[in-house]
PDB file of C-alpha atoms in Angstrom:
ATOM      1  CA  MET A   1       0.000   0.000   0.000  1.00  0.00           C
ATOM      2  CA  GLY A   2       1.109   3.566  -0.623  1.00  0.00           C
ATOM      3  CA  SER A   3       0.742   6.440   1.779  1.00  0.00           C
ATOM      4  CA  ALA A   4       0.806  10.200   1.938  1.00  0.00           C
ATOM      5  CA  ALA A   5       0.704  12.549   4.883  1.00  0.00           C
ATOM      6  CA  ALA A   6      -1.008  15.898   4.897  1.00  0.00           C
ATOM      7  CA  SER A   7      -2.257  18.630   7.186  1.00  0.00           C
ATOM      8  CA  PRO A   8       0.091  20.120   9.796  1.00  0.00           C
ATOM      9  CA  PRO A   9      -0.766  19.255  13.385  1.00  0.00           C
ATOM     10  CA  PRO A  10      -2.957  21.827  15.110  1.00  0.00           C
ATOM     11  CA  SER A  11      -1.965  23.261  18.444  1.00  0.00           C
ATOM     12  CA  GLY A  12      -3.041  21.165  21.420  1.00  0.00           C
ATOM     13  CA  LYS A  13      -3.934  17.494  21.662  1.00  0.00           C
ATOM     14  CA  MET A  14      -6.989  16.411  19.697  1.00  0.00           C
ATOM     15  CA  SER A  15      -9.639  14.143  21.166  1.00  0.00           C
ATOM     16  CA  GLN A  16     -10.538  10.883  19.437  1.00  0.00           C
ATOM     17  CA  ASP A  17     -13.787  12.412  18.229  1.00  0.00           C
ATOM     18  CA  GLU A  18     -11.917  15.379  16.757  1.00  0.00           C
ATOM     19  CA  LEU A  19      -9.574  12.985  14.973  1.00  0.00           C
ATOM     20  CA  LYS A  20     -12.571  11.149  13.545  1.00  0.00           C
ATOM     21  CA  ARG A  21     -13.975  14.423  12.246  1.00  0.00           C
ATOM     22  CA  VAL A  22     -10.653  15.319  10.595  1.00  0.00           C
ATOM     23  CA  ALA A  23     -10.552  11.973   8.755  1.00  0.00           C
ATOM     24  CA  ALA A  24     -14.212  12.225   7.753  1.00  0.00           C
ATOM     25  CA  HIS A  25     -13.841  15.721   6.317  1.00  0.00           C
ATOM     26  CA  ARG A  26     -10.807  14.598   4.322  1.00  0.00           C
ATOM     27  CA  ALA A  27     -12.815  11.715   2.852  1.00  0.00           C
ATOM     28  CA  VAL A  28     -15.623  14.025   1.775  1.00  0.00           C
ATOM     29  CA  GLU A  29     -13.099  15.857  -0.403  1.00  0.00           C
ATOM     30  CA  PHE A  30     -13.308  12.857  -2.765  1.00  0.00           C
ATOM     31  CA  VAL A  31     -17.011  13.532  -3.388  1.00  0.00           C
ATOM     32  CA  GLU A  32     -17.912  15.213  -6.680  1.00  0.00           C
ATOM     33  CA  PRO A  33     -21.199  16.733  -7.878  1.00  0.00           C
ATOM     34  CA  GLY A  34     -23.671  14.179  -9.186  1.00  0.00           C
ATOM     35  CA  MET A  35     -22.217  11.213  -7.326  1.00  0.00           C
ATOM     36  CA  THR A  36     -24.295   8.507  -5.683  1.00  0.00           C
ATOM     37  CA  LEU A  37     -22.635   7.572  -2.404  1.00  0.00           C
ATOM     38  CA  GLY A  38     -22.701   4.652  -0.027  1.00  0.00           C
ATOM     39  CA  LEU A  39     -23.364   6.238   3.359  1.00  0.00           C
ATOM     40  CA  GLY A  40     -21.662   4.456   6.237  1.00  0.00           C
ATOM     41  CA  THR A  41     -22.770   3.826   9.795  1.00  0.00           C
ATOM     42  CA  GLY A  42     -21.105   4.695  13.094  1.00  0.00           C
ATOM     43  CA  SER A  43     -19.578   7.581  14.966  1.00  0.00           C
ATOM     44  CA  THR A  44     -16.887   8.325  12.357  1.00  0.00           C
ATOM     45  CA  ALA A  45     -19.225   8.060   9.393  1.00  0.00           C
ATOM     46  CA  ALA A  46     -21.617  10.423  11.193  1.00  0.00           C
ATOM     47  CA  HIS A  47     -19.067  13.218  10.797  1.00  0.00           C
ATOM     48  CA  ALA A  48     -18.997  12.586   7.048  1.00  0.00           C
ATOM     49  CA  LEU A  49     -22.790  12.785   6.914  1.00  0.00           C
ATOM     50  CA  ASP A  50     -22.755  16.122   8.724  1.00  0.00           C
ATOM     51  CA  ARG A  51     -20.100  17.497   6.366  1.00  0.00           C
ATOM     52  CA  LEU A  52     -22.005  16.308   3.305  1.00  0.00           C
ATOM     53  CA  GLY A  53     -25.140  17.957   4.620  1.00  0.00           C
ATOM     54  CA  ASP A  54     -23.290  21.249   5.100  1.00  0.00           C
ATOM     55  CA  LEU A  55     -21.910  21.155   1.548  1.00  0.00           C
ATOM     56  CA  LEU A  56     -25.276  20.216   0.039  1.00  0.00           C
ATOM     57  CA  ARG A  57     -27.006  23.091   1.806  1.00  0.00           C
ATOM     58  CA  ALA A  58     -24.279  25.424   0.565  1.00  0.00           C
ATOM     59  CA  GLY A  59     -24.893  24.282  -3.007  1.00  0.00           C
ATOM     60  CA  ALA A  60     -21.374  22.879  -3.356  1.00  0.00           C
ATOM     61  CA  LEU A  61     -22.393  19.318  -4.271  1.00  0.00           C
ATOM     62  CA  PRO A  62     -25.401  19.444  -6.582  1.00  0.00           C
ATOM     63  CA  GLY A  63     -26.902  16.116  -7.563  1.00  0.00           C
ATOM     64  CA  VAL A  64     -25.297  14.130  -4.784  1.00  0.00           C
ATOM     65  CA  ALA A  65     -27.453  11.392  -3.212  1.00  0.00           C
ATOM     66  CA  GLY A  66     -26.744   8.455  -0.943  1.00  0.00           C
ATOM     67  CA  VAL A  67     -27.669   4.853  -0.177  1.00  0.00           C
ATOM     68  CA  PRO A  68     -27.726   4.353   3.623  1.00  0.00           C
ATOM     69  CA  THR A  69     -26.141   1.297   5.256  1.00  0.00           C
ATOM     70  CA  SER A  70     -28.488   1.275   8.272  1.00  0.00           C
ATOM     71  CA  LEU A  71     -31.765   2.658   9.547  1.00  0.00           C
ATOM     72  CA  LYS A  72     -29.779   4.955  11.850  1.00  0.00           C
ATOM     73  CA  THR A  73     -27.839   6.364   8.911  1.00  0.00           C
ATOM     74  CA  GLU A  74     -31.050   6.752   6.930  1.00  0.00           C
ATOM     75  CA  LEU A  75     -32.502   8.956   9.687  1.00  0.00           C
ATOM     76  CA  HIS A  76     -29.287  10.949  10.100  1.00  0.00           C
ATOM     77  CA  ALA A  77     -28.899  11.547   6.359  1.00  0.00           C
ATOM     78  CA  ALA A  78     -32.510  12.675   6.010  1.00  0.00           C
ATOM     79  CA  ARG A  79     -32.063  15.037   8.944  1.00  0.00           C
ATOM     80  CA  VAL A  80     -29.057  16.794   7.366  1.00  0.00           C
ATOM     81  CA  GLY A  81     -30.672  16.971   3.935  1.00  0.00           C
ATOM     82  CA  ILE A  82     -28.934  14.213   1.946  1.00  0.00           C
ATOM     83  CA  PRO A  83     -31.268  12.811  -0.749  1.00  0.00           C
ATOM     84  CA  LEU A  84     -31.627   9.040  -0.351  1.00  0.00           C
ATOM     85  CA  LEU A  85     -31.815   6.212  -2.854  1.00  0.00           C
ATOM     86  CA  GLN A  86     -32.356   2.461  -2.645  1.00  0.00           C
ATOM     87  CA  LEU A  87     -29.574   0.032  -3.526  1.00  0.00           C
ATOM     88  CA  ASP A  88     -31.659  -1.382  -6.375  1.00  0.00           C
ATOM     89  CA  GLY A  89     -30.391   0.142  -9.600  1.00  0.00           C
ATOM     90  CA  ALA A  90     -28.137   2.714  -7.929  1.00  0.00           C
ATOM     91  CA  ARG A  91     -24.669   3.185  -9.418  1.00  0.00           C
ATOM     92  CA  ILE A  92     -22.632   3.835  -6.307  1.00  0.00           C
ATOM     93  CA  ARG A  93     -19.526   5.763  -7.278  1.00  0.00           C
ATOM     94  CA  LEU A  94     -18.023   6.066  -3.800  1.00  0.00           C
ATOM     95  CA  SER A  95     -18.720   4.731  -0.303  1.00  0.00           C
ATOM     96  CA  ILE A  96     -17.446   6.392   2.864  1.00  0.00           C
ATOM     97  CA  ASP A  97     -17.468   4.523   6.165  1.00  0.00           C
ATOM     98  CA  GLY A  98     -15.474   3.893   9.313  1.00  0.00           C
ATOM     99  CA  ALA A  99     -13.929   0.625  10.471  1.00  0.00           C
ATOM    100  CA  ASP A 100     -13.270  -1.098  13.764  1.00  0.00           C
ATOM    101  CA  GLU A 101      -9.873  -2.404  12.648  1.00  0.00           C
ATOM    102  CA  VAL A 102      -7.548  -1.971   9.655  1.00  0.00           C
ATOM    103  CA  ASP A 103      -4.656  -4.374   9.039  1.00  0.00           C
ATOM    104  CA  PRO A 104      -1.486  -3.619   7.010  1.00  0.00           C
ATOM    105  CA  ASP A 105      -3.138  -4.960   3.815  1.00  0.00           C
ATOM    106  CA  LEU A 106      -6.165  -2.687   4.364  1.00  0.00           C
ATOM    107  CA  ASN A 107      -8.417  -5.583   5.283  1.00  0.00           C
ATOM    108  CA  LEU A 108     -11.036  -4.482   7.780  1.00  0.00           C
ATOM    109  CA  VAL A 109     -13.154  -5.563  10.691  1.00  0.00           C
ATOM    110  CA  LYS A 110     -16.476  -3.762  10.544  1.00  0.00           C
ATOM    111  CA  GLY A 111     -19.921  -4.199  11.977  1.00  0.00           C
ATOM    112  CA  ARG A 112     -19.426  -4.116  15.737  1.00  0.00           C
ATOM    113  CA  GLY A 113     -22.426  -1.792  15.703  1.00  0.00           C
ATOM    114  CA  GLY A 114     -24.471  -4.510  13.994  1.00  0.00           C
ATOM    115  CA  SER A 115     -24.759  -3.071  10.454  1.00  0.00           C
ATOM    116  CA  LEU A 116     -22.249  -5.306   8.711  1.00  0.00           C
ATOM    117  CA  LEU A 117     -24.602  -6.942   6.183  1.00  0.00           C
ATOM    118  CA  ARG A 118     -25.959  -3.748   4.641  1.00  0.00           C
ATOM    119  CA  GLU A 119     -22.503  -2.172   4.849  1.00  0.00           C
ATOM    120  CA  LYS A 120     -20.941  -5.038   2.907  1.00  0.00           C
ATOM    121  CA  MET A 121     -23.732  -5.130   0.338  1.00  0.00           C
ATOM    122  CA  ILE A 122     -23.577  -1.404  -0.386  1.00  0.00           C
ATOM    123  CA  GLU A 123     -19.843  -0.886  -0.092  1.00  0.00           C
ATOM    124  CA  GLY A 124     -19.186  -4.007  -2.147  1.00  0.00           C
ATOM    125  CA  ALA A 125     -21.460  -2.689  -4.899  1.00  0.00           C
ATOM    126  CA  GLY A 126     -19.614   0.606  -5.188  1.00  0.00           C
ATOM    127  CA  GLU A 127     -16.723   1.538  -7.461  1.00  0.00           C
ATOM    128  CA  ARG A 128     -14.563   2.929  -4.645  1.00  0.00           C
ATOM    129  CA  PHE A 129     -14.567   2.522  -0.886  1.00  0.00           C
ATOM    130  CA  VAL A 130     -12.887   5.144   1.306  1.00  0.00           C
ATOM    131  CA  VAL A 131     -12.456   4.128   4.942  1.00  0.00           C
ATOM    132  CA  ILE A 132     -12.029   6.758   7.666  1.00  0.00           C
ATOM    133  CA  VAL A 133     -10.360   5.925  10.980  1.00  0.00           C
ATOM    134  CA  ASP A 134      -8.222   7.358  13.716  1.00  0.00           C
ATOM    135  CA  GLU A 135      -4.806   5.873  14.389  1.00  0.00           C
ATOM    136  CA  SER A 136      -6.068   3.584  17.163  1.00  0.00           C
ATOM    137  CA  LYS A 137      -7.857   1.409  14.579  1.00  0.00           C
ATOM    138  CA  LEU A 138      -4.613   0.287  12.871  1.00  0.00           C
ATOM    139  CA  VAL A 139      -3.757  -3.275  13.944  1.00  0.00           C
ATOM    140  CA  PRO A 140      -1.144  -5.896  12.999  1.00  0.00           C
ATOM    141  CA  ARG A 141      -3.865  -8.538  12.505  1.00  0.00           C
ATOM    142  CA  LEU A 142      -7.637  -8.518  12.366  1.00  0.00           C
ATOM    143  CA  GLY A 143      -9.351  -9.462  15.615  1.00  0.00           C
ATOM    144  CA  CYS A 144      -6.730  -7.912  17.895  1.00  0.00           C
ATOM    145  CA  THR A 145      -8.876  -5.320  19.653  1.00  0.00           C
ATOM    146  CA  GLY A 146     -12.317  -6.819  20.079  1.00  0.00           C
ATOM    147  CA  ALA A 147     -15.138  -8.795  18.549  1.00  0.00           C
ATOM    148  CA  VAL A 148     -15.310  -9.950  14.951  1.00  0.00           C
ATOM    149  CA  PRO A 149     -19.076 -10.065  14.308  1.00  0.00           C
ATOM    150  CA  VAL A 150     -20.983 -12.674  12.344  1.00  0.00           C
ATOM    151  CA  GLU A 151     -24.627 -12.104  11.392  1.00  0.00           C
ATOM    152  CA  VAL A 152     -26.773 -15.245  11.742  1.00  0.00           C
ATOM    153  CA  VAL A 153     -30.432 -16.055  11.262  1.00  0.00           C
ATOM    154  CA  PRO A 154     -32.403 -16.334  14.532  1.00  0.00           C
ATOM    155  CA  PHE A 155     -33.680 -19.833  13.798  1.00  0.00           C
ATOM    156  CA  GLY A 156     -31.296 -22.304  15.388  1.00  0.00           C
ATOM    157  CA  ALA A 157     -28.872 -19.549  16.427  1.00  0.00           C
ATOM    158  CA  PRO A 158     -27.314 -21.605  19.275  1.00  0.00           C
ATOM    159  CA  HIS A 159     -26.720 -24.428  16.779  1.00  0.00           C
ATOM    160  CA  THR A 160     -25.084 -22.007  14.337  1.00  0.00           C
ATOM    161  CA  LEU A 161     -22.959 -20.625  17.168  1.00  0.00           C
ATOM    162  CA  GLY A 162     -21.695 -24.156  17.818  1.00  0.00           C
ATOM    163  CA  LEU A 163     -20.752 -24.591  14.151  1.00  0.00           C
ATOM    164  CA  ILE A 164     -18.869 -21.303  14.197  1.00  0.00           C
ATOM    165  CA  ARG A 165     -16.932 -22.479  17.249  1.00  0.00           C
ATOM    166  CA  LYS A 166     -15.943 -25.647  15.376  1.00  0.00           C
ATOM    167  CA  VAL A 167     -14.199 -23.558  12.695  1.00  0.00           C
ATOM    168  CA  PHE A 168     -11.732 -22.471  15.372  1.00  0.00           C
ATOM    169  CA  ASP A 169     -11.752 -25.671  17.406  1.00  0.00           C
ATOM    170  CA  GLY A 170      -8.537 -26.008  19.402  1.00  0.00           C
ATOM    171  CA  LEU A 171      -7.417 -22.412  18.843  1.00  0.00           C
ATOM    172  CA  PRO A 172      -6.088 -21.137  22.195  1.00  0.00           C
ATOM    173  CA  GLY A 173      -7.912 -18.125  23.568  1.00  0.00           C
ATOM    174  CA  PHE A 174     -10.808 -18.246  21.078  1.00  0.00           C
ATOM    175  CA  HIS A 175     -14.379 -17.876  22.258  1.00  0.00           C
ATOM    176  CA  ALA A 176     -17.678 -16.882  20.696  1.00  0.00           C
ATOM    177  CA  ARG A 177     -21.047 -15.825  22.028  1.00  0.00           C
ATOM    178  CA  LEU A 178     -24.371 -14.397  20.939  1.00  0.00           C
ATOM    179  CA  ARG A 179     -24.531 -10.650  21.456  1.00  0.00           C
ATOM    180  CA  THR A 180     -27.195  -9.672  23.953  1.00  0.00           C
ATOM    181  CA  VAL A 181     -28.717  -6.438  25.203  1.00  0.00           C
ATOM    182  CA  ALA A 182     -30.579  -5.572  28.391  1.00  0.00           C
ATOM    183  CA  ASP A 183     -34.311  -5.979  27.929  1.00  0.00           C
ATOM    184  CA  GLY A 184     -35.922  -4.521  31.038  1.00  0.00           C
ATOM    185  CA  ASP A 185     -35.200  -5.613  34.592  1.00  0.00           C
ATOM    186  CA  LEU A 186     -31.673  -6.460  33.405  1.00  0.00           C
ATOM    187  CA  VAL A 187     -32.905  -9.513  31.509  1.00  0.00           C
ATOM    188  CA  SER A 188     -30.690 -10.211  28.490  1.00  0.00           C
ATOM    189  CA  ALA A 189     -32.202 -10.603  25.032  1.00  0.00           C
ATOM    190  CA  PRO A 190     -30.459 -11.217  21.711  1.00  0.00           C
ATOM    191  CA  PHE A 191     -29.309  -8.116  19.844  1.00  0.00           C
ATOM    192  CA  VAL A 192     -31.378  -7.810  16.649  1.00  0.00           C
ATOM    193  CA  THR A 193     -29.983  -6.220  13.486  1.00  0.00           C
ATOM    194  CA  ASP A 194     -31.877  -4.008  11.040  1.00  0.00           C
ATOM    195  CA  ASN A 195     -32.459  -7.189   9.045  1.00  0.00           C
ATOM    196  CA  GLY A 196     -34.040  -9.051  11.962  1.00  0.00           C
ATOM    197  CA  ASN A 197     -31.004 -11.281  12.502  1.00  0.00           C
ATOM    198  CA  TYR A 198     -28.710 -11.997  15.462  1.00  0.00           C
ATOM    199  CA  ILE A 199     -24.996 -11.321  15.905  1.00  0.00           C
ATOM    200  CA  VAL A 200     -22.375 -13.830  17.021  1.00  0.00           C
ATOM    201  CA  GLU A 201     -19.264 -12.179  18.440  1.00  0.00           C
ATOM    202  CA  MET A 202     -15.952 -13.976  17.887  1.00  0.00           C
ATOM    203  CA  PHE A 203     -12.986 -13.122  20.133  1.00  0.00           C
ATOM    204  CA  PHE A 204      -9.338 -13.980  19.502  1.00  0.00           C
ATOM    205  CA  GLU A 205      -6.579 -13.819  22.082  1.00  0.00           C
ATOM    206  CA  ASP A 206      -3.992 -12.472  19.630  1.00  0.00           C
ATOM    207  CA  GLY A 207      -5.928 -11.749  16.467  1.00  0.00           C
ATOM    208  CA  ILE A 208      -6.795 -13.999  13.527  1.00  0.00           C
ATOM    209  CA  ARG A 209      -3.834 -15.968  12.200  1.00  0.00           C
ATOM    210  CA  GLY A 210      -3.958 -17.934   8.980  1.00  0.00           C
ATOM    211  CA  ASP A 211      -5.511 -17.441   5.564  1.00  0.00           C
ATOM    212  CA  LEU A 212      -8.273 -14.870   6.006  1.00  0.00           C
ATOM    213  CA  GLN A 213      -9.977 -15.795   2.745  1.00  0.00           C
ATOM    214  CA  ASP A 214     -10.071 -19.470   3.729  1.00  0.00           C
ATOM    215  CA  ILE A 215     -11.520 -18.574   7.137  1.00  0.00           C
ATOM    216  CA  SER A 216     -14.086 -16.349   5.414  1.00  0.00           C
ATOM    217  CA  ASP A 217     -15.112 -19.169   3.084  1.00  0.00           C
ATOM    218  CA  ARG A 218     -15.443 -21.655   5.942  1.00  0.00           C
ATOM    219  CA  LEU A 219     -17.699 -19.297   7.894  1.00  0.00           C
ATOM    220  CA  LEU A 220     -19.877 -18.501   4.893  1.00  0.00           C
ATOM    221  CA  ARG A 221     -20.368 -22.196   4.136  1.00  0.00           C
ATOM    222  CA  ILE A 222     -22.173 -22.629   7.466  1.00  0.00           C
ATOM    223  CA  THR A 223     -25.918 -22.808   6.912  1.00  0.00           C
ATOM    224  CA  GLY A 224     -27.378 -20.134   9.160  1.00  0.00           C
ATOM    225  CA  VAL A 225     -24.516 -17.662   8.721  1.00  0.00           C
ATOM    226  CA  VAL A 226     -25.628 -14.645   6.709  1.00  0.00           C
ATOM    227  CA  GLU A 227     -22.367 -12.658   6.582  1.00  0.00           C
ATOM    228  CA  HIS A 228     -19.305 -11.816   8.673  1.00  0.00           C
ATOM    229  CA  GLY A 229     -17.520  -8.593   9.547  1.00  0.00           C
ATOM    230  CA  MET A 230     -14.220  -9.244   7.794  1.00  0.00           C
ATOM    231  CA  PHE A 231     -14.106  -6.906   4.788  1.00  0.00           C
ATOM    232  CA  LEU A 232     -11.298  -8.451   2.745  1.00  0.00           C
ATOM    233  CA  GLY A 233      -9.814  -6.595  -0.207  1.00  0.00           C
ATOM    234  CA  MET A 234     -12.679  -4.094  -0.301  1.00  0.00           C
ATOM    235  CA  ALA A 235     -11.113  -0.815   0.837  1.00  0.00           C
ATOM    236  CA  THR A 236      -9.538   1.216  -1.953  1.00  0.00           C
ATOM    237  CA  THR A 237      -8.323   4.009   0.340  1.00  0.00           C
ATOM    238  CA  VAL A 238      -7.954   4.407   4.099  1.00  0.00           C
ATOM    239  CA  ILE A 239      -7.736   7.879   5.596  1.00  0.00           C
ATOM    240  CA  VAL A 240      -6.069   7.886   9.008  1.00  0.00           C
ATOM    241  CA  ALA A 241      -6.204  10.782  11.447  1.00  0.00           C
ATOM    242  CA  ASN A 242      -2.964  10.399  13.388  1.00  0.00           C
ATOM    243  CA  ASN A 243      -2.566  11.244  17.042  1.00  0.00           C
ATOM    244  CA  ASP A 244      -0.317  14.193  16.181  1.00  0.00           C
ATOM    245  CA  GLY A 245      -3.076  15.767  14.097  1.00  0.00           C
ATOM    246  CA  THR A 246      -1.689  14.859  10.678  1.00  0.00           C
ATOM    247  CA  VAL A 247      -3.667  12.851   8.135  1.00  0.00           C
ATOM    248  CA  SER A 248      -2.274   9.838   6.277  1.00  0.00           C
ATOM    249  CA  VAL A 249      -3.912   8.522   3.111  1.00  0.00           C
ATOM    250  CA  LEU A 250      -3.239   4.829   2.456  1.00  0.00           C
ATOM    251  CA  HIS A 251      -4.045   3.272  -0.913  1.00  0.00           C
ATOM    252  CA  ARG A 252      -4.332  -0.297  -2.060  1.00  0.00           C
ATOM    253  CA  LYS A 253      -1.771  -0.789  -4.789  1.00  0.00           C
ATOM    254  CA  SER A 254      -4.311  -2.438  -7.067  1.00  0.00           C
ATOM    255  CA  LYS A 255      -7.011   0.215  -6.628  1.00  0.00           C
ATOM    256  CA  LEU A 256      -5.892   3.804  -6.445  1.00  0.00           C
ATOM    257  CA  ILE A 257      -8.184   6.820  -6.250  1.00  0.00           C
TER     258      ILE A 257
END
């Protein structure tokens, strides 16, 4: 991957949210009038939505519309004045979204917020995918900092969870569980995605080692698994807001913007 640094560091230490905003605003610079965009989900992508709304209201991006990756993004985009389209028939020129992890090959973990299926469908359909992160999201291997999510159908979810565990049978430090949320009186209920599915969370003691594509294929062959949160070979560009306030732009060698 190639890289470029830009933007001198501002005075004073920036918060993580400020770093997210810096990266998001840099990504929006790739947007041109008339584009249809894939609109990401999460706290970093929210900054991009706000910036797009500002530019649309100022008349700087005529003809721009977006396809939202979640119900939350759909509401946010409508609130800031971004025209919305359905995925059906849309020619998505550019998607902008955050990521939970980015490895040295620009593979991603996404979907810890539960929107991985729509994110992968929309961002995979687009011509370019710009990922916006702060420096803390750069990892040596996927799965180093938290859960790798897998979306599963509710029917037989405990059975599907068992099959997912078998993929990593014998791997030290691996465990997986169904994501739950409090449902009144502190009773746990399964987390439900926008698509009405459940999420299995996979945890790795020292990240995922081995052939990521093979692991992806093995997970997707499980009946009951809808999709997983490893986004392999999808990002064309990653914009990183560094802790010192500079911005680095990382490109996949095979897909340059």
